[in-house]
């Protein structure tokens, strides 16, 4: 994308439903747009639809500071042509983008010159959603918003505390189980013994390798696997805490 931008090209990104692999399917162009907006650190995500914006009591909501329960509650009451499901998908995409620090706007694509009027002229059309001031780095944002983790790592109570409260890397000693099949560099979920997701991260080892080193100390990895690419199963720089 950066290379295309440098040569002045405007990429058109769309999921090809006929060749997409189910396990890797996004299933929603709004979600792809949100992920791409974060990846390129965009200033604005514009979602165009057949609705005028987020509606409250028949009126368009001009501005939303933070997407939360109130906004999703308005969608539940929506009687738009998109239906509740369609509006929820758009609002979820907007939530992900704004959490990554990207401003967003939801407007009616049937209105003439809507993008020029909203972006260039600053005209009040649709609903504007403020991006969080704590913008994630693109790489970390992509990890956090991974649509479908390739697998799951289960950790003990000590590792759970270290990840959530201590900002630590995930070491093999804290692992109790590995679920699913994945290769090195895959994005996986990290959960506690009760199955509650704590974090997501990019692994340094495959699922087969992790199954062999789980519960062991980092200084034992080379003896078990014959090599040691890293001390950590997931380095803290590639790990995002998702538990509230």
Short mmCIF file of C-alpha atoms in Angstrom, two decimals:
data_model
loop_
_atom_site.label_atom_id
_atom_site.label_comp_id
_atom_site.label_asym_id
_atom_site.label_seq_id
_atom_site.Cartn_x
_atom_site.Cartn_y
_atom_site.Cartn_z
CA UNK A 1 0.00 0.00 0.00
CA UNK A 2 2.84 2.39 0.80
CA UNK A 3 4.45 1.62 -2.56
CA UNK A 4 1.18 2.28 -4.39
CA UNK A 5 0.77 5.55 -2.54
CA UNK A 6 4.27 6.66 -3.50
CA UNK A 7 3.50 6.27 -7.21
CA UNK A 8 0.18 8.08 -6.91
CA UNK A 9 -2.02 5.01 -7.31
CA UNK A 10 -5.33 4.66 -5.49
CA UNK A 11 -5.79 1.01 -4.45
CA UNK A 12 -9.26 -0.54 -4.51
CA UNK A 13 -9.48 -3.26 -1.87
CA UNK A 14 -12.30 -5.80 -1.95
CA UNK A 15 -12.65 -9.37 -0.76
CA UNK A 16 -12.98 -11.87 -3.59
CA UNK A 17 -15.76 -14.15 -2.35
CA UNK A 18 -15.13 -16.76 -5.05
CA UNK A 19 -11.56 -17.54 -3.99
CA UNK A 20 -11.43 -16.50 -0.32
CA UNK A 21 -10.53 -19.30 2.10
CA UNK A 22 -13.20 -19.67 4.82
CA UNK A 23 -10.64 -19.54 7.63
CA UNK A 24 -9.23 -16.27 6.28
CA UNK A 25 -12.49 -14.68 5.14
CA UNK A 26 -13.27 -11.19 6.41
CA UNK A 27 -16.86 -11.35 5.14
CA UNK A 28 -17.49 -7.64 5.36
CA UNK A 29 -16.04 -4.75 3.36
CA UNK A 30 -16.72 -2.32 6.21
CA UNK A 31 -14.42 -4.38 8.40
CA UNK A 32 -11.78 -4.54 5.67
CA UNK A 33 -12.02 -0.76 5.39
CA UNK A 34 -11.49 -0.33 9.15
CA UNK A 35 -8.48 -2.66 9.16
CA UNK A 36 -6.97 -0.91 6.15
CA UNK A 37 -7.55 2.54 7.65
CA UNK A 38 -5.60 1.48 10.71
CA UNK A 39 -2.88 -0.23 8.68
CA UNK A 40 -2.12 2.92 6.67
CA UNK A 41 -2.71 5.22 9.67
CA UNK A 42 -5.45 7.07 7.81
CA UNK A 43 -6.85 10.35 9.07
CA UNK A 44 -10.43 9.40 8.24
CA UNK A 45 -12.56 6.34 7.50
CA UNK A 46 -15.64 7.18 5.41
CA UNK A 47 -18.42 4.59 5.29
CA UNK A 48 -21.15 5.36 2.78
CA UNK A 49 -24.53 3.70 3.01
CA UNK A 50 -28.21 4.17 2.22
CA UNK A 51 -28.76 5.77 5.63
CA UNK A 52 -28.05 9.35 6.65
CA UNK A 53 -26.03 8.41 9.73
CA UNK A 54 -26.65 7.29 13.30
CA UNK A 55 -30.26 8.12 14.19
CA UNK A 56 -31.68 9.16 17.56
CA UNK A 57 -35.43 9.83 17.79
CA UNK A 58 -35.69 10.42 14.06
CA UNK A 59 -32.77 12.87 13.90
CA UNK A 60 -29.22 12.32 12.67
CA UNK A 61 -26.62 12.39 15.45
CA UNK A 62 -23.98 14.88 14.24
CA UNK A 63 -21.08 13.80 16.44
CA UNK A 64 -20.11 10.84 18.63
CA UNK A 65 -17.15 11.29 20.96
CA UNK A 66 -16.73 7.60 21.76
CA UNK A 67 -18.52 4.55 20.36
CA UNK A 68 -20.03 2.69 23.29
CA UNK A 69 -23.20 1.13 24.64
CA UNK A 70 -25.32 4.18 23.82
CA UNK A 71 -24.36 4.14 20.14
CA UNK A 72 -24.93 0.40 19.81
CA UNK A 73 -28.24 0.85 21.64
CA UNK A 74 -29.37 3.34 18.98
CA UNK A 75 -28.54 0.78 16.31
CA UNK A 76 -30.73 -1.79 18.08
CA UNK A 77 -33.64 0.63 17.71
CA UNK A 78 -32.80 1.39 14.07
CA UNK A 79 -35.50 0.99 11.45
CA UNK A 80 -33.23 1.75 8.51
CA UNK A 81 -33.26 -0.12 5.21
CA UNK A 82 -30.01 -1.77 6.28
CA UNK A 83 -31.67 -3.43 9.24
CA UNK A 84 -30.13 -3.93 12.67
CA UNK A 85 -27.47 -6.39 11.44
CA UNK A 86 -26.21 -4.11 8.68
CA UNK A 87 -25.96 -1.11 10.97
CA UNK A 88 -24.27 -3.15 13.70
CA UNK A 89 -21.60 -4.27 11.23
CA UNK A 90 -20.91 -0.69 10.20
CA UNK A 91 -20.78 0.55 13.77
CA UNK A 92 -18.47 -2.31 14.76
CA UNK A 93 -16.11 -1.33 11.94
CA UNK A 94 -16.26 2.29 13.08
CA UNK A 95 -15.56 1.21 16.66
CA UNK A 96 -12.44 -0.68 15.60
CA UNK A 97 -11.18 2.23 13.50
CA UNK A 98 -11.76 4.84 16.20
CA UNK A 99 -10.09 2.65 18.81
CA UNK A 100 -7.03 2.76 16.56
CA UNK A 101 -7.16 6.57 16.51
CA UNK A 102 -8.86 7.00 13.13
CA UNK A 103 -11.74 9.48 12.82
CA UNK A 104 -14.77 8.08 10.99
CA UNK A 105 -17.89 9.32 9.26
CA UNK A 106 -21.07 7.45 8.36
CA UNK A 107 -23.04 9.21 5.62
CA UNK A 108 -25.54 8.61 2.83
CA UNK A 109 -23.71 7.65 -0.34
CA UNK A 110 -26.72 8.60 -2.44
CA UNK A 111 -26.27 12.27 -1.62
CA UNK A 112 -24.59 14.23 -4.39
CA UNK A 113 -20.83 14.86 -3.94
CA UNK A 114 -21.09 13.55 -0.39
CA UNK A 115 -17.34 13.03 0.11
CA UNK A 116 -16.43 16.48 -1.20
CA UNK A 117 -19.08 18.04 0.99
CA UNK A 118 -18.10 16.15 4.16
CA UNK A 119 -14.32 16.05 3.82
CA UNK A 120 -13.37 19.13 1.80
CA UNK A 121 -16.17 21.55 2.59
CA UNK A 122 -16.68 20.39 6.17
CA UNK A 123 -20.43 20.29 5.65
CA UNK A 124 -22.44 18.59 8.38
CA UNK A 125 -23.69 15.44 6.73
CA UNK A 126 -24.01 12.10 8.44
CA UNK A 127 -22.42 11.23 11.77
CA UNK A 128 -18.79 11.98 12.64
CA UNK A 129 -17.06 9.66 15.14
CA UNK A 130 -13.95 10.87 16.96
CA UNK A 131 -10.89 8.64 16.92
CA UNK A 132 -9.15 7.82 20.18
CA UNK A 133 -6.20 10.04 21.02
CA UNK A 134 -4.21 6.95 21.95
CA UNK A 135 -3.50 5.87 18.39
CA UNK A 136 -2.04 2.35 18.14
CA UNK A 137 0.93 1.63 15.93
CA UNK A 138 -0.35 0.05 12.72
CA UNK A 139 1.24 -3.33 13.48
CA UNK A 140 -0.24 -3.53 16.98
CA UNK A 141 -3.61 -2.33 15.74
CA UNK A 142 -3.66 -5.04 13.11
CA UNK A 143 -2.95 -7.66 15.76
CA UNK A 144 -5.68 -6.31 18.04
CA UNK A 145 -8.24 -6.30 15.26
CA UNK A 146 -7.36 -9.67 13.75
CA UNK A 147 -10.69 -10.98 12.52
CA UNK A 148 -10.19 -14.62 13.38
CA UNK A 149 -7.21 -15.70 15.50
CA UNK A 150 -5.46 -18.75 14.07
CA UNK A 151 -5.55 -20.52 17.43
CA UNK A 152 -5.56 -20.07 21.18
CA UNK A 153 -2.98 -20.31 23.94
CA UNK A 154 -4.15 -21.08 27.49
CA UNK A 155 -2.10 -19.62 30.35
CA UNK A 156 -1.95 -20.16 34.10
CA UNK A 157 -3.01 -17.54 36.66
CA UNK A 158 0.50 -16.17 37.11
CA UNK A 159 1.04 -15.63 33.40
CA UNK A 160 -2.42 -14.06 33.11
CA UNK A 161 -1.54 -11.47 35.76
CA UNK A 162 1.83 -10.77 34.14
CA UNK A 163 0.20 -10.16 30.76
CA UNK A 164 -2.79 -8.10 31.83
CA UNK A 165 -1.35 -6.10 34.72
CA UNK A 166 2.40 -6.28 34.23
CA UNK A 167 2.77 -5.69 30.51
CA UNK A 168 5.08 -8.70 30.24
CA UNK A 169 5.91 -11.00 27.35
CA UNK A 170 4.39 -14.48 27.24
CA UNK A 171 6.97 -17.11 28.18
CA UNK A 172 6.55 -20.86 27.63
CA UNK A 173 6.60 -21.51 31.38
CA UNK A 174 3.19 -19.86 31.76
CA UNK A 175 1.47 -21.93 29.09
CA UNK A 176 -0.82 -24.83 29.96
CA UNK A 177 -2.40 -25.65 26.59
CA UNK A 178 -2.37 -24.82 22.88
CA UNK A 179 -5.51 -25.06 20.74
CA UNK A 180 -5.56 -25.15 16.95
CA UNK A 181 -2.92 -25.54 14.26
CA UNK A 182 -0.85 -22.54 13.19
CA UNK A 183 2.62 -21.59 12.00
CA UNK A 184 5.15 -19.09 13.29
CA UNK A 185 4.09 -15.40 13.06
CA UNK A 186 0.37 -16.26 13.23
CA UNK A 187 -1.92 -14.07 15.33
CA UNK A 188 -3.52 -16.06 18.16
CA UNK A 189 -5.74 -15.41 21.16
CA UNK A 190 -4.45 -15.84 24.71
CA UNK A 191 -6.99 -17.05 27.27
CA UNK A 192 -7.13 -17.98 30.95
CA UNK A 193 -8.19 -21.37 32.31
CA UNK A 194 -11.86 -20.35 32.11
CA UNK A 195 -11.60 -19.54 28.41
CA UNK A 196 -11.77 -15.75 28.87
CA UNK A 197 -9.72 -13.96 26.22
CA UNK A 198 -6.97 -11.88 27.77
CA UNK A 199 -4.90 -10.80 24.80
CA UNK A 200 -3.95 -11.36 21.20
CA UNK A 201 -0.46 -11.62 19.84
CA UNK A 202 1.88 -12.75 17.11
CA UNK A 203 3.69 -15.97 17.99
CA UNK A 204 7.36 -16.77 17.55
CA UNK A 205 6.67 -20.51 17.44
CA UNK A 206 4.25 -22.84 15.64
CA UNK A 207 1.50 -24.70 17.49
CA UNK A 208 3.50 -27.94 17.28
CA UNK A 209 6.56 -26.27 18.76
CA UNK A 210 4.54 -24.60 21.50
CA UNK A 211 2.98 -27.95 22.44
CA UNK A 212 6.50 -29.26 23.06
CA UNK A 213 7.80 -26.29 25.10
CA UNK A 214 4.69 -25.30 27.09
CA UNK A 215 5.34 -25.27 30.81
CA UNK A 216 9.11 -25.25 30.29
CA UNK A 217 11.67 -22.52 30.95
CA UNK A 218 13.09 -20.42 28.13
CA UNK A 219 16.60 -21.79 28.67
CA UNK A 220 15.27 -25.28 27.85
CA UNK A 221 13.88 -24.36 24.42
CA UNK A 222 17.04 -25.02 22.39
CA UNK A 223 17.50 -28.46 23.93
CA UNK A 224 13.88 -29.40 23.17
CA UNK A 225 13.54 -27.94 19.66
CA UNK A 226 17.15 -27.88 18.50
CA UNK A 227 16.98 -24.10 18.09
CA UNK A 228 15.72 -21.05 19.96
CA UNK A 229 14.42 -18.23 17.74
CA UNK A 230 13.27 -16.30 20.82
CA UNK A 231 12.95 -16.53 24.60
CA UNK A 232 9.28 -15.54 24.36
CA UNK A 233 6.36 -17.32 22.76
CA UNK A 234 4.90 -13.83 22.23
CA UNK A 235 7.02 -10.72 22.77
CA UNK A 236 5.22 -7.89 24.56
CA UNK A 237 5.77 -5.61 21.53
CA UNK A 238 3.60 -7.98 19.51
CA UNK A 239 0.95 -8.52 22.18
CA UNK A 240 -2.24 -6.54 22.77
CA UNK A 241 -4.27 -6.93 25.97
CA UNK A 242 -7.97 -7.24 25.09
CA UNK A 243 -9.37 -8.01 28.55
CA UNK A 244 -11.09 -5.07 30.22
#
